[in-house]
PDB file of C-alpha atoms in Angstrom:
ATOM      1  CA  UNK A   1       0.000   0.000   0.000  1.00  0.00           C
ATOM      2  CA  UNK A   2       1.395   3.407  -1.004  1.00  0.00           C
ATOM      3  CA  UNK A   3       1.918   6.081   1.619  1.00  0.00           C
ATOM      4  CA  UNK A   4      -0.661   8.897   1.789  1.00  0.00           C
ATOM      5  CA  UNK A   5       1.082  11.945   0.253  1.00  0.00           C
ATOM      6  CA  UNK A   6      -1.190  14.426   2.036  1.00  0.00           C
ATOM      7  CA  UNK A   7      -0.241  15.846   5.405  1.00  0.00           C
ATOM      8  CA  UNK A   8      -3.747  16.856   6.519  1.00  0.00           C
ATOM      9  CA  UNK A   9      -7.158  15.163   6.371  1.00  0.00           C
ATOM     10  CA  UNK A  10      -9.113  18.305   5.459  1.00  0.00           C
ATOM     11  CA  UNK A  11      -9.552  18.778   1.703  1.00  0.00           C
ATOM     12  CA  UNK A  12      -9.860  21.829  -0.536  1.00  0.00           C
ATOM     13  CA  UNK A  13     -12.879  21.384  -2.827  1.00  0.00           C
ATOM     14  CA  UNK A  14     -12.923  23.485  -6.013  1.00  0.00           C
ATOM     15  CA  UNK A  15     -16.624  24.201  -6.426  1.00  0.00           C
ATOM     16  CA  UNK A  16     -17.874  25.549  -9.777  1.00  0.00           C
ATOM     17  CA  UNK A  17     -20.733  28.023 -10.072  1.00  0.00           C
ATOM     18  CA  UNK A  18     -23.038  29.019 -12.901  1.00  0.00           C
ATOM     19  CA  UNK A  19     -21.768  31.412 -15.582  1.00  0.00           C
ATOM     20  CA  UNK A  20     -24.715  33.734 -15.015  1.00  0.00           C
ATOM     21  CA  UNK A  21     -28.360  33.603 -14.022  1.00  0.00           C
ATOM     22  CA  UNK A  22     -28.960  30.132 -15.443  1.00  0.00           C
ATOM     23  CA  UNK A  23     -30.673  27.432 -13.358  1.00  0.00           C
ATOM     24  CA  UNK A  24     -27.979  25.549 -11.355  1.00  0.00           C
ATOM     25  CA  UNK A  25     -29.843  22.278 -11.919  1.00  0.00           C
ATOM     26  CA  UNK A  26     -29.293  22.668 -15.672  1.00  0.00           C
ATOM     27  CA  UNK A  27     -25.536  23.302 -15.612  1.00  0.00           C
ATOM     28  CA  UNK A  28     -24.203  21.851 -12.346  1.00  0.00           C
ATOM     29  CA  UNK A  29     -24.056  18.154 -11.380  1.00  0.00           C
ATOM     30  CA  UNK A  30     -26.362  17.085  -8.547  1.00  0.00           C
ATOM     31  CA  UNK A  31     -23.264  16.117  -6.530  1.00  0.00           C
ATOM     32  CA  UNK A  32     -22.396  19.816  -6.073  1.00  0.00           C
ATOM     33  CA  UNK A  33     -25.362  20.251  -3.729  1.00  0.00           C
ATOM     34  CA  UNK A  34     -24.190  17.332  -1.616  1.00  0.00           C
ATOM     35  CA  UNK A  35     -20.752  18.907  -1.214  1.00  0.00           C
ATOM     36  CA  UNK A  36     -22.147  22.346  -0.336  1.00  0.00           C
ATOM     37  CA  UNK A  37     -24.460  20.787   2.264  1.00  0.00           C
ATOM     38  CA  UNK A  38     -21.417  19.458   4.135  1.00  0.00           C
ATOM     39  CA  UNK A  39     -19.086  22.483   3.900  1.00  0.00           C
ATOM     40  CA  UNK A  40     -19.331  25.666   5.987  1.00  0.00           C
ATOM     41  CA  UNK A  41     -15.870  27.148   5.323  1.00  0.00           C
ATOM     42  CA  UNK A  42     -15.422  28.865   1.959  1.00  0.00           C
ATOM     43  CA  UNK A  43     -12.810  30.949   0.170  1.00  0.00           C
ATOM     44  CA  UNK A  44     -14.613  33.382  -2.132  1.00  0.00           C
ATOM     45  CA  UNK A  45     -13.990  36.443  -4.277  1.00  0.00           C
ATOM     46  CA  UNK A  46     -17.104  38.353  -3.204  1.00  0.00           C
ATOM     47  CA  UNK A  47     -19.203  37.603  -0.122  1.00  0.00           C
ATOM     48  CA  UNK A  48     -22.556  38.734  -1.514  1.00  0.00           C
ATOM     49  CA  UNK A  49     -22.362  36.782  -4.769  1.00  0.00           C
ATOM     50  CA  UNK A  50     -20.905  33.731  -2.999  1.00  0.00           C
ATOM     51  CA  UNK A  51     -23.806  33.606  -0.563  1.00  0.00           C
ATOM     52  CA  UNK A  52     -26.214  33.941  -3.470  1.00  0.00           C
ATOM     53  CA  UNK A  53     -24.509  31.110  -5.374  1.00  0.00           C
ATOM     54  CA  UNK A  54     -24.621  28.829  -2.341  1.00  0.00           C
ATOM     55  CA  UNK A  55     -28.289  29.635  -1.737  1.00  0.00           C
ATOM     56  CA  UNK A  56     -29.123  28.916  -5.390  1.00  0.00           C
ATOM     57  CA  UNK A  57     -27.736  25.412  -5.046  1.00  0.00           C
ATOM     58  CA  UNK A  58     -28.909  24.681  -1.492  1.00  0.00           C
ATOM     59  CA  UNK A  59     -31.823  26.853  -0.387  1.00  0.00           C
ATOM     60  CA  UNK A  60     -31.902  25.171   3.034  1.00  0.00           C
ATOM     61  CA  UNK A  61     -28.264  25.995   3.804  1.00  0.00           C
ATOM     62  CA  UNK A  62     -27.968  27.965   7.052  1.00  0.00           C
ATOM     63  CA  UNK A  63     -26.334  31.210   5.911  1.00  0.00           C
ATOM     64  CA  UNK A  64     -25.321  32.127   9.456  1.00  0.00           C
ATOM     65  CA  UNK A  65     -23.150  28.999   9.617  1.00  0.00           C
ATOM     66  CA  UNK A  66     -21.032  30.089   6.656  1.00  0.00           C
ATOM     67  CA  UNK A  67     -17.486  31.221   7.354  1.00  0.00           C
ATOM     68  CA  UNK A  68     -16.178  33.129   4.330  1.00  0.00           C
ATOM     69  CA  UNK A  69     -12.599  34.212   3.617  1.00  0.00           C
ATOM     70  CA  UNK A  70     -12.180  36.797   0.854  1.00  0.00           C
ATOM     71  CA  UNK A  71      -9.630  36.175  -1.892  1.00  0.00           C
ATOM     72  CA  UNK A  72      -9.414  39.001  -4.420  1.00  0.00           C
ATOM     73  CA  UNK A  73      -7.005  41.682  -5.609  1.00  0.00           C
ATOM     74  CA  UNK A  74      -7.165  43.391  -2.193  1.00  0.00           C
ATOM     75  CA  UNK A  75      -6.203  40.286  -0.204  1.00  0.00           C
ATOM     76  CA  UNK A  76      -2.869  40.407   1.608  1.00  0.00           C
ATOM     77  CA  UNK A  77      -0.802  37.394   0.435  1.00  0.00           C
ATOM     78  CA  UNK A  78       0.263  36.921   4.054  1.00  0.00           C
ATOM     79  CA  UNK A  79      -3.353  36.013   4.920  1.00  0.00           C
ATOM     80  CA  UNK A  80      -3.655  33.129   2.478  1.00  0.00           C
ATOM     81  CA  UNK A  81      -2.180  30.514   4.779  1.00  0.00           C
ATOM     82  CA  UNK A  82      -4.859  31.185   7.402  1.00  0.00           C
ATOM     83  CA  UNK A  83      -7.571  30.428   4.829  1.00  0.00           C
ATOM     84  CA  UNK A  84      -6.429  26.809   4.859  1.00  0.00           C
ATOM     85  CA  UNK A  85      -6.289  26.481   8.660  1.00  0.00           C
ATOM     86  CA  UNK A  86      -9.553  24.471   8.768  1.00  0.00           C
ATOM     87  CA  UNK A  87      -8.002  21.868   6.428  1.00  0.00           C
ATOM     88  CA  UNK A  88      -5.139  21.460   8.888  1.00  0.00           C
ATOM     89  CA  UNK A  89      -7.772  20.798  11.570  1.00  0.00           C
ATOM     90  CA  UNK A  90      -9.478  18.103   9.500  1.00  0.00           C
ATOM     91  CA  UNK A  91     -12.260  20.357   8.159  1.00  0.00           C
ATOM     92  CA  UNK A  92     -13.028  20.571   4.447  1.00  0.00           C
ATOM     93  CA  UNK A  93     -12.950  23.972   2.727  1.00  0.00           C
ATOM     94  CA  UNK A  94     -14.676  25.033  -0.498  1.00  0.00           C
ATOM     95  CA  UNK A  95     -13.126  27.383  -3.052  1.00  0.00           C
ATOM     96  CA  UNK A  96     -15.859  29.204  -4.950  1.00  0.00           C
ATOM     97  CA  UNK A  97     -15.345  31.167  -8.163  1.00  0.00           C
ATOM     98  CA  UNK A  98     -17.396  34.215  -9.130  1.00  0.00           C
ATOM     99  CA  UNK A  99     -18.372  32.367 -12.300  1.00  0.00           C
ATOM    100  CA  UNK A 100     -17.464  28.961 -13.669  1.00  0.00           C
ATOM    101  CA  UNK A 101     -14.550  26.871 -12.452  1.00  0.00           C
ATOM    102  CA  UNK A 102     -12.191  28.000  -9.657  1.00  0.00           C
ATOM    103  CA  UNK A 103      -8.518  28.375 -10.476  1.00  0.00           C
ATOM    104  CA  UNK A 104      -9.031  28.993 -14.208  1.00  0.00           C
ATOM    105  CA  UNK A 105      -8.725  32.684 -15.117  1.00  0.00           C
ATOM    106  CA  UNK A 106      -9.481  33.144 -11.431  1.00  0.00           C
ATOM    107  CA  UNK A 107      -7.545  34.351  -8.337  1.00  0.00           C
ATOM    108  CA  UNK A 108      -8.289  31.028  -6.655  1.00  0.00           C
ATOM    109  CA  UNK A 109      -5.245  29.571  -8.415  1.00  0.00           C
ATOM    110  CA  UNK A 110      -3.082  31.078  -5.652  1.00  0.00           C
ATOM    111  CA  UNK A 111      -4.841  29.188  -2.867  1.00  0.00           C
ATOM    112  CA  UNK A 112      -4.735  25.970  -4.910  1.00  0.00           C
ATOM    113  CA  UNK A 113      -0.978  26.428  -5.333  1.00  0.00           C
ATOM    114  CA  UNK A 114      -0.609  26.945  -1.588  1.00  0.00           C
ATOM    115  CA  UNK A 115      -2.705  23.863  -0.817  1.00  0.00           C
ATOM    116  CA  UNK A 116      -0.338  21.706  -2.875  1.00  0.00           C
ATOM    117  CA  UNK A 117       2.674  23.227  -1.127  1.00  0.00           C
ATOM    118  CA  UNK A 118       1.067  22.641   2.279  1.00  0.00           C
ATOM    119  CA  UNK A 119       0.154  18.979   1.755  1.00  0.00           C
ATOM    120  CA  UNK A 120      -3.599  19.500   1.429  1.00  0.00           C
ATOM    121  CA  UNK A 121      -5.555  17.402  -1.054  1.00  0.00           C
ATOM    122  CA  UNK A 122      -7.198  19.405  -3.849  1.00  0.00           C
ATOM    123  CA  UNK A 123     -10.499  18.075  -5.238  1.00  0.00           C
ATOM    124  CA  UNK A 124     -11.730  19.751  -8.467  1.00  0.00           C
ATOM    125  CA  UNK A 125     -15.433  19.274  -9.162  1.00  0.00           C
ATOM    126  CA  UNK A 126     -17.165  19.159 -12.530  1.00  0.00           C
ATOM    127  CA  UNK A 127     -18.831  22.350 -13.736  1.00  0.00           C
ATOM    128  CA  UNK A 128     -19.092  24.853 -16.600  1.00  0.00           C
ATOM    129  CA  UNK A 129     -15.884  26.404 -17.957  1.00  0.00           C
ATOM    130  CA  UNK A 130     -16.486  29.198 -20.467  1.00  0.00           C
ATOM    131  CA  UNK A 131     -13.041  28.572 -21.975  1.00  0.00           C
ATOM    132  CA  UNK A 132     -13.666  24.890 -22.688  1.00  0.00           C
ATOM    133  CA  UNK A 133     -17.274  25.416 -23.767  1.00  0.00           C
ATOM    134  CA  UNK A 134     -16.147  28.074 -26.248  1.00  0.00           C
ATOM    135  CA  UNK A 135     -13.383  25.823 -27.545  1.00  0.00           C
ATOM    136  CA  UNK A 136     -15.762  22.885 -27.892  1.00  0.00           C
ATOM    137  CA  UNK A 137     -18.208  24.962 -29.917  1.00  0.00           C
ATOM    138  CA  UNK A 138     -15.675  26.790 -32.079  1.00  0.00           C
ATOM    139  CA  UNK A 139     -14.703  24.111 -34.589  1.00  0.00           C
ATOM    140  CA  UNK A 140     -11.073  25.143 -34.154  1.00  0.00           C
ATOM    141  CA  UNK A 141      -8.060  23.065 -33.139  1.00  0.00           C
ATOM    142  CA  UNK A 142      -9.018  21.392 -29.866  1.00  0.00           C
ATOM    143  CA  UNK A 143      -5.702  19.508 -29.885  1.00  0.00           C
ATOM    144  CA  UNK A 144      -3.665  22.689 -29.483  1.00  0.00           C
ATOM    145  CA  UNK A 145      -4.931  25.969 -28.059  1.00  0.00           C
ATOM    146  CA  UNK A 146      -3.781  28.732 -25.714  1.00  0.00           C
ATOM    147  CA  UNK A 147      -5.794  30.944 -23.391  1.00  0.00           C
ATOM    148  CA  UNK A 148      -4.172  34.395 -23.268  1.00  0.00           C
ATOM    149  CA  UNK A 149      -6.426  36.157 -20.766  1.00  0.00           C
ATOM    150  CA  UNK A 150      -6.883  39.888 -21.319  1.00  0.00           C
ATOM    151  CA  UNK A 151      -5.151  41.781 -24.101  1.00  0.00           C
ATOM    152  CA  UNK A 152      -3.573  45.191 -23.525  1.00  0.00           C
ATOM    153  CA  UNK A 153      -5.817  48.207 -22.981  1.00  0.00           C
ATOM    154  CA  UNK A 154      -3.413  50.339 -25.023  1.00  0.00           C
ATOM    155  CA  UNK A 155      -4.659  50.379 -28.624  1.00  0.00           C
ATOM    156  CA  UNK A 156      -1.184  50.242 -30.189  1.00  0.00           C
ATOM    157  CA  UNK A 157      -0.049  47.367 -27.960  1.00  0.00           C
ATOM    158  CA  UNK A 158      -3.323  45.505 -28.516  1.00  0.00           C
ATOM    159  CA  UNK A 159      -2.860  45.774 -32.278  1.00  0.00           C
ATOM    160  CA  UNK A 160       0.584  44.208 -32.001  1.00  0.00           C
ATOM    161  CA  UNK A 161      -0.685  41.479 -29.686  1.00  0.00           C
ATOM    162  CA  UNK A 162      -3.439  40.536 -32.121  1.00  0.00           C
ATOM    163  CA  UNK A 163      -0.984  40.333 -35.018  1.00  0.00           C
ATOM    164  CA  UNK A 164       1.377  38.219 -32.896  1.00  0.00           C
ATOM    165  CA  UNK A 165      -1.381  35.803 -31.840  1.00  0.00           C
ATOM    166  CA  UNK A 166      -2.496  35.490 -35.442  1.00  0.00           C
ATOM    167  CA  UNK A 167       1.065  34.696 -36.540  1.00  0.00           C
ATOM    168  CA  UNK A 168       1.549  32.122 -33.759  1.00  0.00           C
ATOM    169  CA  UNK A 169      -1.777  30.544 -34.671  1.00  0.00           C
ATOM    170  CA  UNK A 170      -0.623  29.986 -38.261  1.00  0.00           C
ATOM    171  CA  UNK A 171       2.870  28.809 -37.302  1.00  0.00           C
ATOM    172  CA  UNK A 172       1.658  26.285 -34.721  1.00  0.00           C
ATOM    173  CA  UNK A 173      -1.792  25.478 -36.109  1.00  0.00           C
ATOM    174  CA  UNK A 174      -3.017  26.610 -32.703  1.00  0.00           C
ATOM    175  CA  UNK A 175      -6.244  28.292 -31.636  1.00  0.00           C
ATOM    176  CA  UNK A 176      -5.734  31.488 -29.600  1.00  0.00           C
ATOM    177  CA  UNK A 177      -8.319  32.407 -26.951  1.00  0.00           C
ATOM    178  CA  UNK A 178      -8.675  35.713 -25.107  1.00  0.00           C
ATOM    179  CA  UNK A 179     -11.215  37.839 -23.273  1.00  0.00           C
ATOM    180  CA  UNK A 180     -12.020  41.505 -22.763  1.00  0.00           C
ATOM    181  CA  UNK A 181     -13.811  43.547 -20.135  1.00  0.00           C
ATOM    182  CA  UNK A 182     -17.443  43.169 -21.312  1.00  0.00           C
ATOM    183  CA  UNK A 183     -18.040  46.886 -21.901  1.00  0.00           C
ATOM    184  CA  UNK A 184     -15.074  46.951 -24.330  1.00  0.00           C
ATOM    185  CA  UNK A 185     -16.106  43.872 -26.340  1.00  0.00           C
ATOM    186  CA  UNK A 186     -17.471  45.808 -29.294  1.00  0.00           C
ATOM    187  CA  UNK A 187     -14.306  47.902 -29.568  1.00  0.00           C
ATOM    188  CA  UNK A 188     -12.144  44.771 -29.584  1.00  0.00           C
ATOM    189  CA  UNK A 189     -14.266  43.221 -32.321  1.00  0.00           C
ATOM    190  CA  UNK A 190     -13.878  46.335 -34.467  1.00  0.00           C
ATOM    191  CA  UNK A 191     -10.115  46.249 -33.920  1.00  0.00           C
ATOM    192  CA  UNK A 192      -9.958  42.637 -35.077  1.00  0.00           C
ATOM    193  CA  UNK A 193     -11.939  43.444 -38.214  1.00  0.00           C
ATOM    194  CA  UNK A 194      -9.392  46.104 -39.105  1.00  0.00           C
ATOM    195  CA  UNK A 195      -6.189  44.349 -38.021  1.00  0.00           C
ATOM    196  CA  UNK A 196      -6.528  40.630 -38.777  1.00  0.00           C
ATOM    197  CA  UNK A 197      -6.275  38.863 -42.114  1.00  0.00           C
ATOM    198  CA  UNK A 198      -9.711  38.630 -43.831  1.00  0.00           C
ATOM    199  CA  UNK A 199      -9.339  34.820 -44.034  1.00  0.00           C
ATOM    200  CA  UNK A 200      -8.522  34.363 -40.333  1.00  0.00           C
ATOM    201  CA  UNK A 201     -11.324  32.565 -38.513  1.00  0.00           C
ATOM    202  CA  UNK A 202     -12.888  34.189 -35.462  1.00  0.00           C
ATOM    203  CA  UNK A 203     -15.197  32.464 -32.998  1.00  0.00           C
ATOM    204  CA  UNK A 204     -17.348  34.614 -30.740  1.00  0.00           C
ATOM    205  CA  UNK A 205     -18.779  32.658 -27.802  1.00  0.00           C
ATOM    206  CA  UNK A 206     -21.082  34.859 -25.748  1.00  0.00           C
ATOM    207  CA  UNK A 207     -23.370  34.346 -22.721  1.00  0.00           C
ATOM    208  CA  UNK A 208     -22.437  30.675 -22.508  1.00  0.00           C
ATOM    209  CA  UNK A 209     -25.047  28.412 -20.821  1.00  0.00           C
ATOM    210  CA  UNK A 210     -27.508  31.353 -20.636  1.00  0.00           C
ATOM    211  CA  UNK A 211     -30.763  31.646 -22.633  1.00  0.00           C
ATOM    212  CA  UNK A 212     -29.058  34.317 -24.773  1.00  0.00           C
ATOM    213  CA  UNK A 213     -26.091  32.040 -25.616  1.00  0.00           C
ATOM    214  CA  UNK A 214     -24.420  32.858 -28.929  1.00  0.00           C
ATOM    215  CA  UNK A 215     -21.574  30.864 -30.535  1.00  0.00           C
ATOM    216  CA  UNK A 216     -20.514  31.491 -34.130  1.00  0.00           C
ATOM    217  CA  UNK A 217     -17.283  30.995 -36.096  1.00  0.00           C
ATOM    218  CA  UNK A 218     -16.711  32.864 -39.347  1.00  0.00           C
ATOM    219  CA  UNK A 219     -13.872  34.498 -41.237  1.00  0.00           C
ATOM    220  CA  UNK A 220     -12.979  38.090 -40.393  1.00  0.00           C
ATOM    221  CA  UNK A 221     -14.277  38.963 -43.860  1.00  0.00           C
ATOM    222  CA  UNK A 222     -17.705  37.567 -42.968  1.00  0.00           C
ATOM    223  CA  UNK A 223     -17.727  39.129 -39.500  1.00  0.00           C
ATOM    224  CA  UNK A 224     -17.147  42.480 -41.208  1.00  0.00           C
ATOM    225  CA  UNK A 225     -20.552  42.041 -42.851  1.00  0.00           C
ATOM    226  CA  UNK A 226     -22.308  40.943 -39.647  1.00  0.00           C
ATOM    227  CA  UNK A 227     -23.904  43.054 -36.939  1.00  0.00           C
ATOM    228  CA  UNK A 228     -23.626  41.744 -33.395  1.00  0.00           C
ATOM    229  CA  UNK A 229     -23.831  43.605 -30.079  1.00  0.00           C
ATOM    230  CA  UNK A 230     -21.519  42.204 -27.391  1.00  0.00           C
ATOM    231  CA  UNK A 231     -21.746  45.159 -25.007  1.00  0.00           C
ATOM    232  CA  UNK A 232     -21.597  44.041 -21.365  1.00  0.00           C
ATOM    233  CA  UNK A 233     -21.994  40.374 -22.361  1.00  0.00           C
ATOM    234  CA  UNK A 234     -19.359  37.875 -21.092  1.00  0.00           C
ATOM    235  CA  UNK A 235     -17.539  36.733 -24.236  1.00  0.00           C
ATOM    236  CA  UNK A 236     -14.696  34.437 -25.249  1.00  0.00           C
ATOM    237  CA  UNK A 237     -12.889  35.302 -28.500  1.00  0.00           C
ATOM    238  CA  UNK A 238     -10.944  32.639 -30.435  1.00  0.00           C
ATOM    239  CA  UNK A 239      -8.887  33.233 -33.555  1.00  0.00           C
ATOM    240  CA  UNK A 240      -7.145  30.768 -35.836  1.00  0.00           C
ATOM    241  CA  UNK A 241      -5.319  31.483 -39.072  1.00  0.00           C
ATOM    242  CA  UNK A 242      -4.964  28.441 -41.254  1.00  0.00           C
ATOM    243  CA  UNK A 243      -1.625  27.796 -42.925  1.00  0.00           C
TER     244      UNK A 243
END
C-alpha cells in the first residue's frame, strides 16, 4: 500500500458556479449540492455573490453557519495561509469562483498552489468552464490551443498582440483564446476586423449556458458584414489562421 502523500485530512474542494443567471440544476451536477451541504468554510472572491450562489444550489443551507474568507485583488498574500487552517484541523474547505470553475482565469489559483505546497488534497469538481465550452463549440483546433487572458488596454499594444497571436496561430496550427472587459467587447471586435487577415477565422462565444447564448465561427471577412452587439456580455474570443 502506497503512503498517503497528504499531510492533513481536510480537503480543498474546487466548487464551480453558474456562468450567469442560469438554473444551477441545468448546468451543475447534482453532486455539487451534496458537497455544499457538508461544507461551511469557503474561500470566495465576493461575499454577496458567494452567498447567493450557495443559496441557489442549497436553499436550506444555514447562511449564518457560513465562514467566508475573501480572496481578491485586495487580499494580503500573508493572509492566504490562514484560509487553509480548517483543512489542517481536518475540516473541508470550499473554493468558490465568481463564475465557472475555480482556479481557471481566477484568483483562486493562488490558494490551490498553496494547498499543494502545504500537503492538502485538492479536489476539483465538474462544472461549466467558459473557456472549454467556447473551444468545444468553435470548430477550431481542440488539440492545441492557448488561453491568453486579457489583451492590452493600449490600442497600439493591442494591435501588435493581435498580429502576434495570429502569426503564432498559423505557425503552430493553434487556436488562440482571449477575453475583454465586457463593456469593451465591441471595440475589440472592431479592432480585429481592421487588423486581422480577412481569411482568419474568429469564434465569438457569448453568454455561454444562458438563454441568450451565442456561438458562431466565421472568417474576419464575414464578421465584417455581420452586426452583433456584445456590449456588457461575457464573451470568449478565439482566432485561428490556417496555414
